[in-house]
Amino acid sequence: MKGWSRLHTADNPTEIGFVRGLLEAEGISTRVRSMDLWTAAVEIYFAEGARPSVWVSDDDLERARKVLAEVDRRGSRTDWTCPACGENLEGQFTACWKCGQARDDND
Ligand SMILES: [Zn+2]
């Protein structure tokens, strides 16, 4: 698709949702491509062998890369353990879904 560039190829649907959420929170429009189809349908992400990718417009590409780089720098995609209740949490959560304890970003 002219004017759009692939930003990120994901290993799973959760990752696609996470990346899109980050970018759209910054006002960056995204498109998802999976199995050579442009789609907004969640179902297709689960198709066998699909490796969905997130695309952004060329105008947003540099900014989108910075958003993802910032996330990587903070290490927020690394799983963490809630200090209050011991629940294991995925990296995209900034607070414990079980007890509400906020993640300490300085650890
Ligand atoms: Zn907790």
Coordinates of N, CA, C and O and ligand atoms in Angstrom, one line a residue:
M1 N 0.8 -1.2 0.0 CA 0.0 0.0 0.0 C 0.9 1.3 0.0 O 1.8 1.4 0.9
K2 N 0.7 2.1 -1.0 CA 1.5 3.3 -1.1 C 1.4 4.2 0.1 O 0.2 4.5 0.5
G3 N 2.5 4.7 0.5 CA 2.4 5.7 1.6 C 2.4 5.1 3.0 O 2.4 5.8 4.0
W4 N 2.4 3.8 3.1 CA 2.4 3.1 4.4 C 3.6 2.2 4.5 O 4.0 1.6 3.5
S5 N 4.1 2.1 5.7 CA 5.3 1.3 5.9 C 5.1 0.3 7.0 O 4.4 0.7 8.0
R6 N 5.7 -0.9 6.9 CA 5.6 -1.8 8.0 C 6.5 -1.4 9.2 O 7.6 -1.1 9.0
L7 N 5.9 -1.3 10.3 CA 6.6 -0.8 11.5 C 7.1 -2.0 12.3 O 8.2 -2.1 12.8
H8 N 6.2 -3.0 12.5 CA 6.4 -4.1 13.4 C 5.7 -5.3 13.0 O 4.6 -5.3 12.7
T9 N 6.4 -6.5 13.1 CA 5.8 -7.8 12.9 C 5.7 -8.5 14.2 O 6.6 -8.5 15.0
A10 N 4.5 -8.9 14.5 CA 4.2 -9.5 15.8 C 4.2 -11.0 15.8 O 3.9 -11.6 14.8
D11 N 4.4 -11.6 17.0 CA 4.4 -13.0 17.1 C 3.0 -13.5 17.5 O 2.7 -14.7 17.4
N12 N 2.2 -12.6 18.0 CA 0.9 -13.0 18.5 C -0.1 -11.9 18.5 O 0.3 -10.7 18.4
P13 N -1.4 -12.2 18.6 CA -2.4 -11.1 18.5 C -2.3 -10.1 19.7 O -2.7 -9.0 19.5
T14 N -1.9 -10.6 20.8 CA -1.8 -9.7 22.0 C -0.8 -8.6 21.7 O -1.0 -7.4 22.0
E15 N 0.3 -9.0 21.1 CA 1.3 -8.0 20.8 C 0.8 -6.9 19.8 O 1.1 -5.7 19.9
I16 N 0.0 -7.4 18.8 CA -0.6 -6.4 17.8 C -1.4 -5.4 18.6 O -1.4 -4.2 18.4
G17 N -2.3 -5.9 19.5 CA -3.2 -5.1 20.2 C -2.4 -4.1 21.0 O -2.8 -2.9 21.1
F18 N -1.3 -4.5 21.6 CA -0.5 -3.7 22.5 C 0.1 -2.6 21.7 O 0.1 -1.4 22.1
V19 N 0.7 -2.9 20.6 CA 1.4 -2.0 19.7 C 0.5 -0.9 19.2 O 0.7 0.3 19.2
R20 N -0.7 -1.4 18.7 CA -1.7 -0.5 18.2 C -2.2 0.5 19.3 O -2.4 1.7 19.0
G21 N -2.4 -0.1 20.4 CA -2.9 0.8 21.5 C -1.9 1.9 21.9 O -2.3 3.0 22.1
L22 N -0.6 1.5 21.9 CA 0.4 2.5 22.2 C 0.4 3.6 21.1 O 0.5 4.8 21.4
L23 N 0.4 3.2 19.9 CA 0.5 4.2 18.8 C -0.7 5.1 18.7 O -0.7 6.3 18.5
E24 N -1.9 4.5 18.9 CA -3.1 5.2 18.7 C -3.3 6.2 19.9 O -3.9 7.3 19.7
A25 N -2.7 5.8 21.0 CA -2.7 6.8 22.2 C -1.9 8.0 21.9 O -2.1 9.1 22.4
E26 N -1.0 7.9 20.9 CA -0.1 9.0 20.5 C -0.7 9.7 19.3 O -0.1 10.6 18.7
G27 N -1.9 9.3 18.9 CA -2.5 9.9 17.7 C -2.0 9.4 16.4 O -2.2 10.0 15.4
I28 N -1.4 8.3 16.4 CA -0.8 7.7 15.1 C -1.8 6.6 14.6 O -2.1 5.7 15.3
S29 N -2.3 6.8 13.4 CA -3.2 5.8 12.8 C -2.4 4.5 12.4 O -1.2 4.6 12.0
T30 N -3.0 3.4 12.6 CA -2.3 2.1 12.3 C -3.2 1.3 11.4 O -4.4 1.5 11.3
R31 N -2.6 0.4 10.6 CA -3.3 -0.6 9.9 C -2.6 -1.9 10.2 O -1.4 -1.9 10.5
V32 N -3.4 -3.0 10.1 CA -2.8 -4.3 10.4 C -3.0 -5.1 9.1 O -4.0 -5.1 8.4
R33 N -1.9 -5.8 8.8 CA -1.8 -6.7 7.7 C -1.5 -8.1 8.1 O -0.6 -8.3 8.9
S34 N -2.3 -9.0 7.6 CA -2.1 -10.4 8.1 C -2.4 -11.3 6.9 O -3.4 -11.2 6.2
M35 N -1.5 -12.2 6.6 CA -1.7 -13.2 5.5 C -2.0 -12.4 4.2 O -2.9 -12.8 3.5
D36 N -1.3 -11.4 3.9 CA -1.5 -10.6 2.7 C -2.8 -9.9 2.6 O -3.2 -9.5 1.5
L37 N -3.5 -9.7 3.7 CA -4.8 -9.0 3.7 C -4.7 -7.9 4.6 O -4.1 -8.0 5.7
W38 N -5.3 -6.8 4.3 CA -5.5 -5.7 5.2 C -6.7 -6.0 6.0 O -7.7 -6.4 5.4
T39 N -6.7 -5.9 7.3 CA -7.8 -6.3 8.1 C -8.0 -5.5 9.3 O -7.0 -5.0 9.9
A40 N -9.2 -5.4 9.8 CA -9.4 -4.9 11.1 C -10.1 -6.0 11.9 O -10.4 -5.8 13.1
A41 N -10.2 -7.1 11.3 CA -10.9 -8.3 12.0 C -9.9 -9.0 12.9 O -8.8 -9.3 12.5
V42 N -10.3 -9.2 14.1 CA -9.4 -9.9 15.1 C -9.2 -11.3 14.7 O -8.1 -11.9 14.8
E43 N -10.3 -11.9 14.2 CA -10.2 -13.4 13.9 C -9.1 -13.8 13.1 O -8.5 -14.9 13.3
I44 N -8.7 -13.0 12.1 CA -7.7 -13.4 11.1 C -6.3 -13.5 11.8 O -5.5 -14.2 11.3
Y45 N -6.2 -12.8 12.9 CA -4.9 -12.9 13.5 C -4.6 -14.3 14.0 O -3.4 -14.7 14.2
F46 N -5.6 -15.1 14.2 CA -5.4 -16.4 14.8 C -5.2 -17.5 13.7 O -5.1 -18.6 13.9
A47 N -5.3 -17.0 12.4 CA -5.2 -18.0 11.3 C -3.8 -18.7 11.4 O -2.8 -18.1 11.8
E48 N -3.8 -19.9 11.0 CA -2.5 -20.7 11.2 C -1.4 -20.0 10.4 O -1.6 -19.7 9.2
G49 N -0.3 -19.9 11.0 CA 0.9 -19.3 10.3 C 0.9 -17.8 10.1 O 1.8 -17.3 9.6
A50 N -0.2 -17.2 10.6 CA -0.3 -15.7 10.4 C 0.7 -15.0 11.3 O 0.8 -15.3 12.4
R51 N 1.4 -14.1 10.7 CA 2.3 -13.2 11.5 C 1.9 -11.8 11.2 O 2.4 -11.2 10.3
P52 N 0.9 -11.3 11.9 CA 0.3 -10.0 11.6 C 1.4 -8.9 11.8 O 2.2 -9.0 12.7
S53 N 1.3 -7.9 11.0 CA 2.2 -6.8 11.1 C 1.4 -5.5 11.2 O 0.3 -5.3 10.7
V54 N 2.0 -4.5 12.0 CA 1.4 -3.2 12.1 C 2.1 -2.3 11.2 O 3.3 -2.2 11.1
W55 N 1.3 -1.5 10.5 CA 1.8 -0.5 9.5 C 1.3 0.9 9.9 O 0.2 1.0 10.4
V56 N 2.2 1.8 9.6 CA 1.8 3.2 9.8 C 2.1 4.0 8.6 O 2.9 3.6 7.7
S57 N 1.5 5.2 8.5 CA 1.8 6.0 7.3 C 3.2 6.5 7.3 O 3.8 6.7 8.4
D58 N 3.8 6.7 6.2 CA 5.2 7.2 6.1 C 5.4 8.5 6.9 O 6.4 8.7 7.5
D59 N 4.3 9.3 7.0 CA 4.5 10.6 7.7 C 4.6 10.3 9.2 O 5.2 11.1 9.9
D60 N 4.1 9.2 9.7 CA 4.2 8.9 11.1 C 5.3 8.0 11.5 O 5.5 7.7 12.7
L61 N 6.0 7.5 10.5 CA 6.9 6.3 10.7 C 8.0 6.7 11.8 O 8.2 5.9 12.7
E62 N 8.6 7.8 11.6 CA 9.7 8.2 12.6 C 9.2 8.3 14.0 O 9.8 7.8 14.9
R63 N 8.0 8.9 14.1 CA 7.4 9.1 15.4 C 7.0 7.8 16.0 O 7.2 7.5 17.2
A64 N 6.5 6.9 15.2 CA 6.0 5.6 15.7 C 7.2 4.8 16.2 O 7.1 4.1 17.2
R65 N 8.3 4.9 15.4 CA 9.5 4.2 15.8 C 10.0 4.6 17.2 O 10.5 3.9 18.0
K66 N 9.9 5.9 17.4 CA 10.3 6.5 18.7 C 9.5 6.0 19.8 O 9.9 5.7 20.9
V67 N 8.2 5.9 19.6 CA 7.2 5.4 20.6 C 7.6 4.0 21.0 O 7.7 3.7 22.2
L68 N 7.9 3.1 20.0 CA 8.2 1.8 20.3 C 9.6 1.7 21.0 O 9.8 0.9 21.9
A69 N 10.5 2.5 20.5 CA 11.9 2.5 21.1 C 11.8 2.9 22.6 O 12.5 2.4 23.5
E70 N 10.9 3.9 22.9 CA 10.8 4.3 24.3 C 10.2 3.2 25.2 O 10.7 3.0 26.3
V71 N 9.3 2.4 24.6 CA 8.7 1.3 25.3 C 9.8 0.3 25.6 O 9.9 -0.3 26.7
D72 N 10.6 0.0 24.6 CA 11.7 -1.0 24.8 C 12.7 -0.5 25.8 O 13.2 -1.3 26.7
R73 N 13.0 0.8 25.8 CA 14.0 1.3 26.7 C 13.5 1.2 28.2 O 14.3 0.9 29.1
R74 N 12.2 1.3 28.4 CA 11.6 1.2 29.7 C 11.5 -0.3 30.1 O 11.2 -0.6 31.3
G75 N 11.6 -1.1 29.1 CA 11.5 -2.6 29.5 C 10.1 -3.0 29.9 O 9.9 -4.0 30.6
S76 N 9.1 -2.2 29.4 CA 7.8 -2.5 29.9 C 7.2 -3.7 29.2 O 6.0 -4.1 29.6
R77 N 7.8 -4.3 28.3 CA 7.3 -5.5 27.7 C 7.8 -6.8 28.5 O 7.5 -7.9 28.1
T78 N 8.6 -6.6 29.5 CA 9.1 -7.7 30.3 C 8.1 -8.0 31.4 O 7.5 -7.1 32.0
D79 N 7.8 -9.3 31.5 CA 6.9 -9.7 32.6 C 7.4 -9.2 33.9 O 8.6 -9.1 34.1
W80 N 6.5 -8.9 34.9 CA 6.9 -8.5 36.2 C 6.0 -9.1 37.2 O 5.0 -9.7 36.9
T81 N 6.5 -9.1 38.5 CA 5.8 -9.7 39.6 C 5.3 -8.6 40.5 O 6.1 -7.8 40.9
C82 N 4.0 -8.7 40.8 CA 3.5 -7.7 41.8 C 4.1 -7.8 43.1 O 4.1 -8.9 43.7
P83 N 4.7 -6.7 43.6 CA 5.3 -6.7 45.0 C 4.4 -6.9 46.1 O 4.7 -7.3 47.2
A84 N 3.1 -6.6 45.9 CA 2.1 -6.7 46.9 C 1.5 -8.1 47.1 O 1.4 -8.6 48.2
C85 N 1.1 -8.7 45.9 CA 0.4 -10.0 46.0 C 1.1 -11.1 45.3 O 0.7 -12.3 45.4
G86 N 2.2 -10.8 44.6 CA 3.0 -11.9 44.0 C 2.4 -12.4 42.7 O 2.9 -13.3 42.1
E87 N 1.4 -11.7 42.1 CA 0.8 -12.1 40.8 C 1.8 -11.8 39.7 O 2.5 -10.8 39.7
N88 N 1.9 -12.8 38.8 CA 2.7 -12.6 37.6 C 2.0 -11.8 36.6 O 0.8 -12.2 36.2
L89 N 2.6 -10.7 36.0 CA 1.9 -9.8 35.1 C 2.6 -9.6 33.9 O 3.9 -9.6 33.9
E90 N 1.9 -9.5 32.8 CA 2.6 -9.2 31.5 C 3.0 -7.8 31.4 O 2.5 -6.9 32.1
G91 N 4.0 -7.5 30.6 CA 4.7 -6.2 30.6 C 3.9 -5.1 30.2 O 4.2 -3.9 30.6
Q92 N 2.8 -5.3 29.5 CA 2.0 -4.1 29.1 C 1.2 -3.5 30.2 O 0.6 -2.4 30.1
F93 N 1.0 -4.3 31.3 CA 0.3 -3.7 32.4 C 1.1 -2.9 33.3 O 2.2 -3.2 33.7
T94 N 0.6 -1.7 33.7 CA 1.4 -0.8 34.5 C 0.9 -0.8 35.9 O 1.5 -0.2 36.8
A95 N -0.1 -1.6 36.2 CA -0.6 -1.9 37.5 C -1.1 -3.3 37.6 O -1.5 -3.9 36.6
C96 N -1.1 -3.8 38.8 CA -1.6 -5.2 39.0 C -3.1 -5.3 38.8 O -3.8 -4.5 39.5
W97 N -3.5 -6.2 38.0 CA -5.0 -6.3 37.7 C -5.7 -6.9 38.9 O -6.9 -6.8 39.1
K98 N -4.9 -7.6 39.7 CA -5.5 -8.3 40.9 C -5.7 -7.5 42.1 O -6.8 -7.4 42.7
C99 N -4.7 -6.7 42.4 CA -4.8 -5.9 43.7 C -4.7 -4.4 43.5 O -4.9 -3.6 44.4
G100 N -4.3 -4.0 42.2 CA -4.3 -2.6 42.0 C -2.9 -1.9 42.3 O -2.8 -0.7 42.0
Q101 N -2.0 -2.7 42.8 CA -0.7 -2.1 43.1 C 0.0 -1.6 41.8 O 0.0 -2.3 40.8
A102 N 0.5 -0.4 41.8 CA 1.2 0.2 40.6 C 2.5 -0.4 40.5 O 3.2 -0.7 41.5
R103 N 3.0 -0.6 39.3 CA 4.3 -1.1 39.1 C 5.4 -0.1 39.4 O 5.2 1.1 39.1
D104 N 6.4 -0.5 40.1 CA 7.5 0.4 40.4 C 8.5 0.4 39.2 O 9.1 -0.6 38.9
D105 N 8.5 1.5 38.5 CA 9.3 1.6 37.3 C 10.8 1.7 37.5 O 11.6 1.6 36.6
N106 N 11.2 1.8 38.8 CA 12.6 1.9 39.1 C 13.2 0.6 39.4 O 14.4 0.6 39.7
D107 N 12.5 -0.4 39.3 CA 13.1 -1.7 39.7 C 14.0 -2.3 38.7 O 14.1 -1.8 37.6
Ligands
ZN1 ZN -1.0 -7.4 43.1

